[in-house]
mmCIF file of C-alpha atoms and ligand atoms in Angstrom:
data_model
loop_
_atom_site.group_PDB
_atom_site.id
_atom_site.type_symbol
_atom_site.label_atom_id
_atom_site.label_comp_id
_atom_site.label_asym_id
_atom_site.label_seq_id
_atom_site.Cartn_x
_atom_site.Cartn_y
_atom_site.Cartn_z
ATOM 1 C CA GLY A 1 168.874 96.892 -59.250
ATOM 2 C CA TRP A 2 172.941 96.661 -59.574
ATOM 3 C CA GLN A 3 173.355 96.766 -56.149
ATOM 4 C CA SER A 4 171.079 93.755 -55.242
ATOM 5 C CA ASP A 5 172.921 91.786 -57.569
ATOM 6 C CA HIS A 6 176.047 92.382 -56.698
ATOM 7 C CA MET A 7 175.008 91.592 -53.056
ATOM 8 C CA LEU A 8 173.554 88.412 -53.849
ATOM 9 C CA ALA A 9 176.529 87.173 -55.885
ATOM 10 C CA THR A 10 179.047 88.315 -52.917
ATOM 11 C CA THR A 11 176.295 86.916 -50.500
ATOM 12 C CA LEU A 12 175.873 83.298 -52.840
ATOM 13 C CA ARG A 13 179.905 83.252 -53.164
ATOM 14 C CA ALA A 14 180.320 83.633 -49.320
ATOM 15 C CA SER A 15 177.504 81.059 -47.667
ATOM 16 C CA GLN A 16 178.584 78.090 -46.215
ATOM 17 C CA ARG A 17 175.999 76.129 -44.703
ATOM 18 C CA VAL A 18 173.126 75.640 -47.260
ATOM 19 C CA LEU A 19 169.838 75.049 -46.166
ATOM 20 C CA VAL A 20 167.321 73.964 -48.864
ATOM 21 C CA LEU A 21 163.321 73.650 -48.427
ATOM 22 C CA THR A 22 161.225 72.529 -51.760
ATOM 23 C CA GLY A 23 157.345 72.818 -52.146
ATOM 24 C CA ALA A 24 155.336 71.254 -54.764
ATOM 25 C CA GLY A 25 156.591 73.545 -57.292
ATOM 26 C CA VAL A 26 159.649 72.173 -57.940
ATOM 27 C CA SER A 27 158.602 68.976 -59.177
ATOM 28 C CA ALA A 28 155.542 70.825 -61.440
ATOM 29 C CA GLU A 29 157.853 70.458 -64.473
ATOM 30 C CA SER A 30 157.713 66.540 -63.710
ATOM 31 C CA GLY A 31 154.634 66.950 -64.493
ATOM 32 C CA ILE A 32 153.660 66.449 -60.460
ATOM 33 C CA ALA A 33 150.117 68.744 -60.053
ATOM 34 C CA THR A 34 150.978 71.426 -57.104
ATOM 35 C CA PHE A 35 148.243 72.235 -54.730
ATOM 36 C CA ARG A 36 147.107 75.765 -54.875
ATOM 37 C CA ASP A 37 148.374 76.617 -58.049
ATOM 38 C CA ALA A 38 145.180 78.167 -60.408
ATOM 39 C CA LEU A 39 143.052 75.449 -62.379
ATOM 40 C CA THR A 40 145.640 72.969 -61.907
ATOM 41 C CA GLY A 41 146.583 72.670 -58.402
ATOM 42 C CA LEU A 42 145.324 69.532 -56.572
ATOM 43 C CA TRP A 43 142.978 71.397 -54.124
ATOM 44 C CA ALA A 44 141.120 73.488 -56.983
ATOM 45 C CA ASN A 45 140.016 69.747 -57.824
ATOM 46 C CA PHE A 46 139.962 67.747 -55.797
ATOM 47 C CA ASP A 47 138.621 68.548 -51.812
ATOM 48 C CA PRO A 48 141.469 68.101 -48.948
ATOM 49 C CA ALA A 49 138.379 67.507 -46.266
ATOM 50 C CA ARG A 50 137.013 64.446 -47.878
ATOM 51 C CA LEU A 51 141.196 63.197 -49.033
ATOM 52 C CA ALA A 52 143.607 64.365 -46.840
ATOM 53 C CA THR A 53 142.519 64.073 -42.870
ATOM 54 C CA VAL A 54 142.569 61.042 -40.611
ATOM 55 C CA GLU A 55 138.056 61.875 -40.713
ATOM 56 C CA ALA A 56 138.337 61.785 -44.418
ATOM 57 C CA PHE A 57 140.409 58.077 -43.837
ATOM 58 C CA GLU A 58 138.598 56.999 -41.389
ATOM 59 C CA HIS A 59 134.604 57.470 -43.076
ATOM 60 C CA ASP A 60 135.901 56.133 -46.708
ATOM 61 C CA PRO A 61 139.344 54.654 -46.496
ATOM 62 C CA ALA A 62 139.131 53.268 -50.378
ATOM 63 C CA LEU A 63 138.241 56.706 -51.365
ATOM 64 C CA VAL A 64 141.079 57.642 -49.940
ATOM 65 C CA TRP A 65 144.018 55.188 -50.338
ATOM 66 C CA GLY A 66 142.943 55.199 -54.282
ATOM 67 C CA TRP A 67 143.737 58.849 -54.482
ATOM 68 C CA TYR A 68 146.976 58.205 -52.890
ATOM 69 C CA GLU A 69 147.840 55.441 -55.099
ATOM 70 C CA TRP A 70 146.622 57.175 -57.995
ATOM 71 C CA ARG A 71 149.247 59.801 -56.902
ATOM 72 C CA ARG A 72 152.067 57.622 -56.407
ATOM 73 C CA MET A 73 151.575 55.575 -59.629
ATOM 74 C CA GLN A 74 152.231 59.532 -61.466
ATOM 75 C CA VAL A 75 155.477 59.930 -59.090
ATOM 76 C CA LEU A 76 156.590 56.514 -60.672
ATOM 77 C CA ALA A 77 155.535 57.298 -63.488
ATOM 78 C CA ALA A 78 157.476 60.813 -63.702
ATOM 79 C CA GLN A 79 161.330 62.117 -63.831
ATOM 80 C CA PRO A 80 163.550 63.888 -61.594
ATOM 81 C CA ASN A 81 163.912 67.848 -63.453
ATOM 82 C CA ALA A 82 166.805 69.804 -63.817
ATOM 83 C CA ALA A 83 166.012 71.461 -60.869
ATOM 84 C CA HIS A 84 166.069 68.555 -58.816
ATOM 85 C CA ARG A 85 169.562 67.322 -60.081
ATOM 86 C CA ALA A 86 171.068 71.177 -59.502
ATOM 87 C CA ILE A 87 169.691 70.064 -55.652
ATOM 88 C CA ALA A 88 171.244 67.059 -55.514
ATOM 89 C CA ASP A 89 174.770 68.714 -57.390
ATOM 90 C CA LEU A 90 174.593 71.660 -54.686
ATOM 91 C CA ALA A 91 175.973 68.669 -52.399
ATOM 92 C CA ALA A 92 179.330 68.993 -54.460
ATOM 93 C CA SER A 93 179.992 72.456 -53.618
ATOM 94 C CA GLY A 94 181.787 72.643 -50.686
ATOM 95 C CA ARG A 95 179.189 73.782 -48.160
ATOM 96 C CA GLU A 96 177.187 72.698 -45.906
ATOM 97 C CA VAL A 97 173.668 71.886 -48.213
ATOM 98 C CA THR A 98 170.557 70.222 -45.662
ATOM 99 C CA LEU A 99 167.666 69.453 -47.720
ATOM 100 C CA VAL A 100 163.780 69.825 -45.966
ATOM 101 C CA THR A 101 160.916 69.104 -48.383
ATOM 102 C CA GLN A 102 157.216 69.412 -48.037
ATOM 103 C CA ASN A 103 156.480 66.992 -50.588
ATOM 104 C CA VAL A 104 156.247 63.224 -50.429
ATOM 105 C CA ASP A 105 157.297 61.822 -53.785
ATOM 106 C CA ASP A 106 160.758 60.685 -54.043
ATOM 107 C CA LEU A 107 162.122 62.936 -56.479
ATOM 108 C CA HIS A 108 164.904 64.691 -54.503
ATOM 109 C CA GLU A 109 166.325 60.852 -53.654
ATOM 110 C CA ARG A 110 165.916 59.460 -57.306
ATOM 111 C CA ALA A 111 167.647 62.976 -58.670
ATOM 112 C CA GLY A 112 170.190 61.522 -55.984
ATOM 113 C CA SER A 113 169.814 63.775 -53.047
ATOM 114 C CA ILE A 114 170.229 61.631 -49.924
ATOM 115 C CA GLY A 115 169.621 62.477 -46.067
ATOM 116 C CA VAL A 116 166.681 64.502 -47.792
ATOM 117 C CA VAL A 117 164.116 65.756 -44.480
ATOM 118 C CA HIS A 118 160.368 65.024 -45.728
ATOM 119 C CA LEU A 119 158.383 67.135 -43.133
ATOM 120 C CA HIS A 120 155.345 65.380 -44.633
ATOM 121 C CA GLY A 121 155.674 62.304 -44.654
ATOM 122 C CA SER A 122 156.446 59.844 -47.830
ATOM 123 C CA LEU A 123 154.320 58.474 -50.555
ATOM 124 C CA GLN A 124 156.650 55.770 -50.112
ATOM 125 C CA GLN A 125 156.258 54.506 -46.515
ATOM 126 C CA PRO A 126 152.417 53.626 -45.756
ATOM 127 C CA ARG A 127 151.897 52.516 -42.873
ATOM 128 C CA CYS A 128 149.328 50.394 -40.687
ATOM 129 C CA HIS A 129 146.499 53.266 -38.890
ATOM 130 C CA ALA A 130 146.100 51.047 -36.448
ATOM 131 C CA CYS A 131 149.120 49.549 -34.704
ATOM 132 C CA GLY A 132 151.872 51.620 -37.379
ATOM 133 C CA ALA A 133 153.264 48.944 -39.072
ATOM 134 C CA GLY A 134 154.747 49.469 -42.174
ATOM 135 C CA HIS A 135 153.506 47.976 -45.147
ATOM 136 C CA GLN A 136 155.225 47.261 -48.540
ATOM 137 C CA LEU A 137 153.944 48.341 -51.547
ATOM 138 C CA PRO A 138 153.534 46.389 -54.793
ATOM 139 C CA GLU A 139 155.375 48.536 -57.966
ATOM 140 C CA GLN A 140 152.145 48.347 -59.977
ATOM 141 C CA ALA A 141 148.673 49.242 -58.348
ATOM 142 C CA PRO A 142 146.028 46.903 -59.151
ATOM 143 C CA ARG A 143 143.991 48.020 -61.755
ATOM 144 C CA GLU A 144 141.116 50.647 -60.528
ATOM 145 C CA PRO A 145 137.937 48.358 -59.010
ATOM 146 C CA ASP A 146 136.098 51.291 -59.701
ATOM 147 C CA GLY A 147 136.069 55.058 -59.912
ATOM 148 C CA GLY A 148 139.240 55.488 -58.349
ATOM 149 C CA ARG A 149 138.663 53.567 -55.038
ATOM 150 C CA ARG A 150 140.658 50.975 -54.151
ATOM 151 C CA LEU A 151 140.629 48.731 -51.551
ATOM 152 C CA ALA A 152 142.743 49.646 -48.199
ATOM 153 C CA PRO A 153 145.338 47.032 -47.957
ATOM 154 C CA PRO A 154 144.880 44.830 -43.926
ATOM 155 C CA CYS A 155 148.103 45.481 -42.199
ATOM 156 C CA CYS A 156 150.612 42.970 -42.585
ATOM 157 C CA GLU A 157 150.918 42.673 -38.930
ATOM 158 C CA ASN A 158 147.248 41.267 -38.583
ATOM 159 C CA CYS A 159 146.168 43.578 -36.307
ATOM 160 C CA GLY A 160 143.150 44.437 -37.968
ATOM 161 C CA GLY A 161 143.798 47.470 -38.923
ATOM 162 C CA LYS A 162 144.081 49.053 -42.040
ATOM 163 C CA VAL A 163 146.917 50.815 -44.235
ATOM 164 C CA ARG A 164 147.064 54.120 -44.326
ATOM 165 C CA PRO A 165 149.471 56.256 -46.386
ATOM 166 C CA GLY A 166 152.814 57.566 -44.922
ATOM 167 C CA VAL A 167 151.970 61.502 -45.602
ATOM 168 C CA VAL A 168 150.888 63.775 -42.831
ATOM 169 C CA TRP A 169 147.066 64.897 -43.060
ATOM 170 C CA PHE A 170 145.433 68.276 -42.127
ATOM 171 C CA GLY A 171 145.304 68.627 -38.311
ATOM 172 C CA GLU A 172 148.508 65.291 -37.522
ATOM 173 C CA ALA A 173 150.892 66.301 -36.016
ATOM 174 C CA LEU A 174 154.861 66.321 -38.574
ATOM 175 C CA PRO A 175 157.233 64.052 -37.356
ATOM 176 C CA SER A 176 158.767 65.594 -34.887
ATOM 177 C CA ALA A 177 162.766 64.470 -35.412
ATOM 178 C CA ALA A 178 161.736 66.133 -39.291
ATOM 179 C CA LEU A 179 160.374 69.351 -38.063
ATOM 180 C CA GLU A 180 163.802 69.298 -35.453
ATOM 181 C CA THR A 181 166.642 69.179 -37.734
ATOM 182 C CA ALA A 182 164.005 71.840 -40.540
ATOM 183 C CA PHE A 183 164.450 74.010 -37.558
ATOM 184 C CA ALA A 184 167.790 73.870 -36.179
ATOM 185 C CA ALA A 185 169.182 73.899 -40.292
ATOM 186 C CA ALA A 186 167.077 77.518 -40.315
ATOM 187 C CA ALA A 187 168.298 78.908 -36.752
ATOM 188 C CA ASP A 188 171.857 78.132 -37.880
ATOM 189 C CA CYS A 189 172.006 78.198 -41.852
ATOM 190 C CA ASP A 190 173.526 81.635 -43.914
ATOM 191 C CA LEU A 191 171.546 80.697 -47.293
ATOM 192 C CA LEU A 192 168.425 79.402 -47.411
ATOM 193 C CA LEU A 193 166.933 78.414 -50.994
ATOM 194 C CA SER A 194 162.821 77.805 -50.920
ATOM 195 C CA VAL A 195 162.087 76.704 -53.792
ATOM 196 C CA GLY A 196 158.550 76.467 -55.201
ATOM 197 C CA THR A 197 155.986 76.978 -51.972
ATOM 198 C CA SER A 198 153.712 79.249 -51.176
ATOM 199 C CA GLY A 199 154.670 79.265 -47.920
ATOM 200 C CA VAL A 200 150.893 79.010 -46.540
ATOM 201 C CA VAL A 201 151.150 75.724 -44.681
ATOM 202 C CA TYR A 202 152.776 75.449 -41.074
ATOM 203 C CA PRO A 203 154.577 75.077 -39.356
ATOM 204 C CA ALA A 204 156.623 74.231 -42.320
ATOM 205 C CA ALA A 205 156.008 78.035 -43.569
ATOM 206 C CA GLN A 206 158.495 79.330 -40.171
ATOM 207 C CA VAL A 207 161.520 77.570 -41.574
ATOM 208 C CA PRO A 208 162.322 80.933 -43.913
ATOM 209 C CA GLU A 209 160.880 82.951 -40.907
ATOM 210 C CA ILE A 210 163.660 81.464 -38.356
ATOM 211 C CA ALA A 211 166.410 81.555 -41.183
ATOM 212 C CA LEU A 212 165.539 85.312 -42.049
ATOM 213 C CA ARG A 213 165.622 86.464 -38.089
ATOM 214 C CA ALA A 214 168.934 84.001 -37.660
ATOM 215 C CA GLY A 215 170.322 86.902 -40.120
ATOM 216 C CA ALA A 216 170.800 83.892 -43.238
ATOM 217 C CA ALA A 217 169.866 85.177 -47.050
ATOM 218 C CA VAL A 218 166.769 84.028 -48.161
ATOM 219 C CA LEU A 219 166.308 83.426 -51.936
ATOM 220 C CA HIS A 220 162.630 82.556 -52.970
ATOM 221 C CA ILE A 221 162.340 80.758 -56.226
ATOM 222 C CA ASN A 222 158.678 80.973 -57.249
ATOM 223 C CA PRO A 223 157.243 82.368 -60.798
ATOM 224 C CA GLN A 224 155.121 84.087 -58.359
ATOM 225 C CA PRO A 225 157.876 84.781 -54.896
ATOM 226 C CA GLN A 226 156.207 86.124 -52.259
ATOM 227 C CA LEU A 227 158.550 88.243 -50.115
ATOM 228 C CA LEU A 228 158.495 87.953 -46.137
ATOM 229 C CA GLY A 229 159.782 91.092 -45.401
ATOM 230 C CA GLY A 230 162.040 92.505 -42.635
ATOM 231 C CA GLY A 231 165.478 90.925 -43.552
ATOM 232 C CA ARG A 232 167.961 90.330 -46.471
ATOM 233 C CA GLU A 233 165.656 88.612 -48.988
ATOM 234 C CA TRP A 234 165.657 87.925 -52.626
ATOM 235 C CA ALA A 235 163.003 87.115 -55.235
ATOM 236 C CA LEU A 236 164.035 84.905 -58.165
ATOM 237 C CA ALA A 237 160.772 85.346 -60.411
ATOM 238 C CA GLY A 238 161.605 81.795 -62.567
ATOM 239 C CA THR A 239 160.220 77.965 -62.638
ATOM 240 C CA ALA A 240 162.734 76.080 -60.140
ATOM 241 C CA ALA A 241 163.778 73.923 -63.628
ATOM 242 C CA GLU A 242 165.221 76.917 -65.232
ATOM 243 C CA VAL A 243 166.363 78.846 -62.486
ATOM 244 C CA LEU A 244 168.454 76.560 -60.094
ATOM 245 C CA PRO A 245 171.292 74.899 -62.422
ATOM 246 C CA ALA A 246 172.202 78.518 -63.641
ATOM 247 C CA LEU A 247 172.215 79.366 -59.451
ATOM 248 C CA VAL A 248 173.935 76.403 -58.386
ATOM 249 C CA ALA A 249 176.695 76.356 -61.285
ATOM 250 C CA GLN A 250 177.032 80.182 -59.744
ATOM 251 C CA LEU A 251 177.398 78.777 -55.891
ATOM 252 C CA ARG A 252 179.949 76.211 -57.735
ATOM 253 C CA ALA A 253 181.750 78.269 -59.350
ATOM 254 C CA LYS A 254 185.328 78.694 -58.347
ATOM 255 C CA TYR A 255 186.181 82.693 -56.524
HETATM 256 N N1 LIG B 1 158.792 76.295 -60.003
HETATM 257 C C1 LIG B 1 158.808 77.035 -58.993
HETATM 258 N N2 LIG B 1 157.691 77.169 -58.461
HETATM 259 C C2 LIG B 1 156.866 76.824 -59.084
HETATM 260 C C3 LIG B 1 156.449 76.459 -59.864
HETATM 261 C C4 LIG B 1 157.194 75.792 -60.787
HETATM 262 N N3 LIG B 1 158.003 75.405 -61.925
HETATM 263 N N4 LIG B 1 154.931 76.205 -60.326
HETATM 264 C C5 LIG B 1 154.525 76.479 -59.157
HETATM 265 N N5 LIG B 1 155.190 76.934 -58.225
HETATM 266 C C6 LIG B 1 155.075 77.183 -57.355
HETATM 267 C C7 LIG B 1 153.652 78.314 -57.046
HETATM 268 O O1 LIG B 1 153.947 79.575 -57.410
HETATM 269 C C8 LIG B 1 153.326 78.468 -55.310
HETATM 270 O O2 LIG B 1 153.443 79.286 -54.540
HETATM 271 O O3 LIG B 1 155.183 76.274 -56.231
HETATM 272 C C9 LIG B 1 154.136 76.944 -55.214
HETATM 273 C C10 LIG B 1 153.311 75.539 -55.339
HETATM 274 O O4 LIG B 1 152.860 75.936 -53.718
HETATM 275 P P1 LIG B 1 151.414 74.771 -52.773
HETATM 276 O O5 LIG B 1 150.403 74.292 -54.276
HETATM 277 O O6 LIG B 1 150.847 75.311 -52.030
HETATM 278 O O7 LIG B 1 152.771 74.025 -52.966
HETATM 279 P P2 LIG B 1 153.696 73.642 -51.179
HETATM 280 O O8 LIG B 1 153.620 75.309 -50.649
HETATM 281 O O9 LIG B 1 154.201 72.585 -51.243
HETATM 282 O O10 LIG B 1 152.169 73.105 -50.311
HETATM 283 C C11 LIG B 1 152.417 73.168 -48.844
HETATM 284 O O11 LIG B 1 150.756 72.362 -48.061
HETATM 285 O O12 LIG B 1 149.014 70.806 -49.250
HETATM 286 C C12 LIG B 1 149.631 70.979 -48.116
HETATM 287 O O13 LIG B 1 150.820 69.099 -47.412
HETATM 288 C C13 LIG B 1 150.784 69.865 -48.652
HETATM 289 O O14 LIG B 1 152.988 69.836 -48.580
HETATM 290 C C14 LIG B 1 152.094 71.046 -49.069
HETATM 291 C C15 LIG B 1 151.828 71.474 -48.029
#
């Protein structure tokens, strides 16, 4: 209604410390599949228990390595979209902006964002499953030997271990520094833009809850927004690439 729109404009103008939390929806318009969208979601087409757990990797490293290399190739072939670019532009609005993402793609970085906090790791930083040593990825993955399986490379330090994707799997701890940064920013921000996340995976999903409890204004940018309730909350129903450029333009407008 008018009141909420007027209040929203006032709230946006007054914001000084902005936290942006993104999920798979921000990369959807770059052609990268989300996880839980009906039909197109990765978990509607692949079994996370066979691909996104430590047990899965230890049981069949070639299946898991091949699948993540397939996803990495998709990211290499994709381009940042208007939402990634708008979020990068937000940093020039004279506000303190923190960007926390659940995504493992590097589209925020390729759109110009810096200091991106990756709660669930990154496809670009594989490491040895045994000793943790980093691994340099070839730009182009070799052709699938068969059906998507690809041999997981041996550890660079020759420790006898296999290289795994640098992403956080179900049941694994998130990188503690990233999580602490995200929670601190959630408690300190006066505006949270939650973009393209279903908000069902914890502890990342605590970020909007902390911000709401701390009195921040929380905006959900999502075609199917889910309100948490109990605070200063707005749902901007629409896609990230449609909504964010206009929203950031409003934030950057001189008063
Ligand atoms: N613009 C904005 N939001 C969109 C768009 C779009 N173009 N398309 C879809 N969405 C929304 C969907 O409505 C949904 O709410 O993006 C959200 C995507 O939700 P998920 O697929 O669950 O992705 P995400 O929330 O990032 O998942 C969290 O789950 O599997 C784990 O580690 C994985 O980081 C991931 C985590």
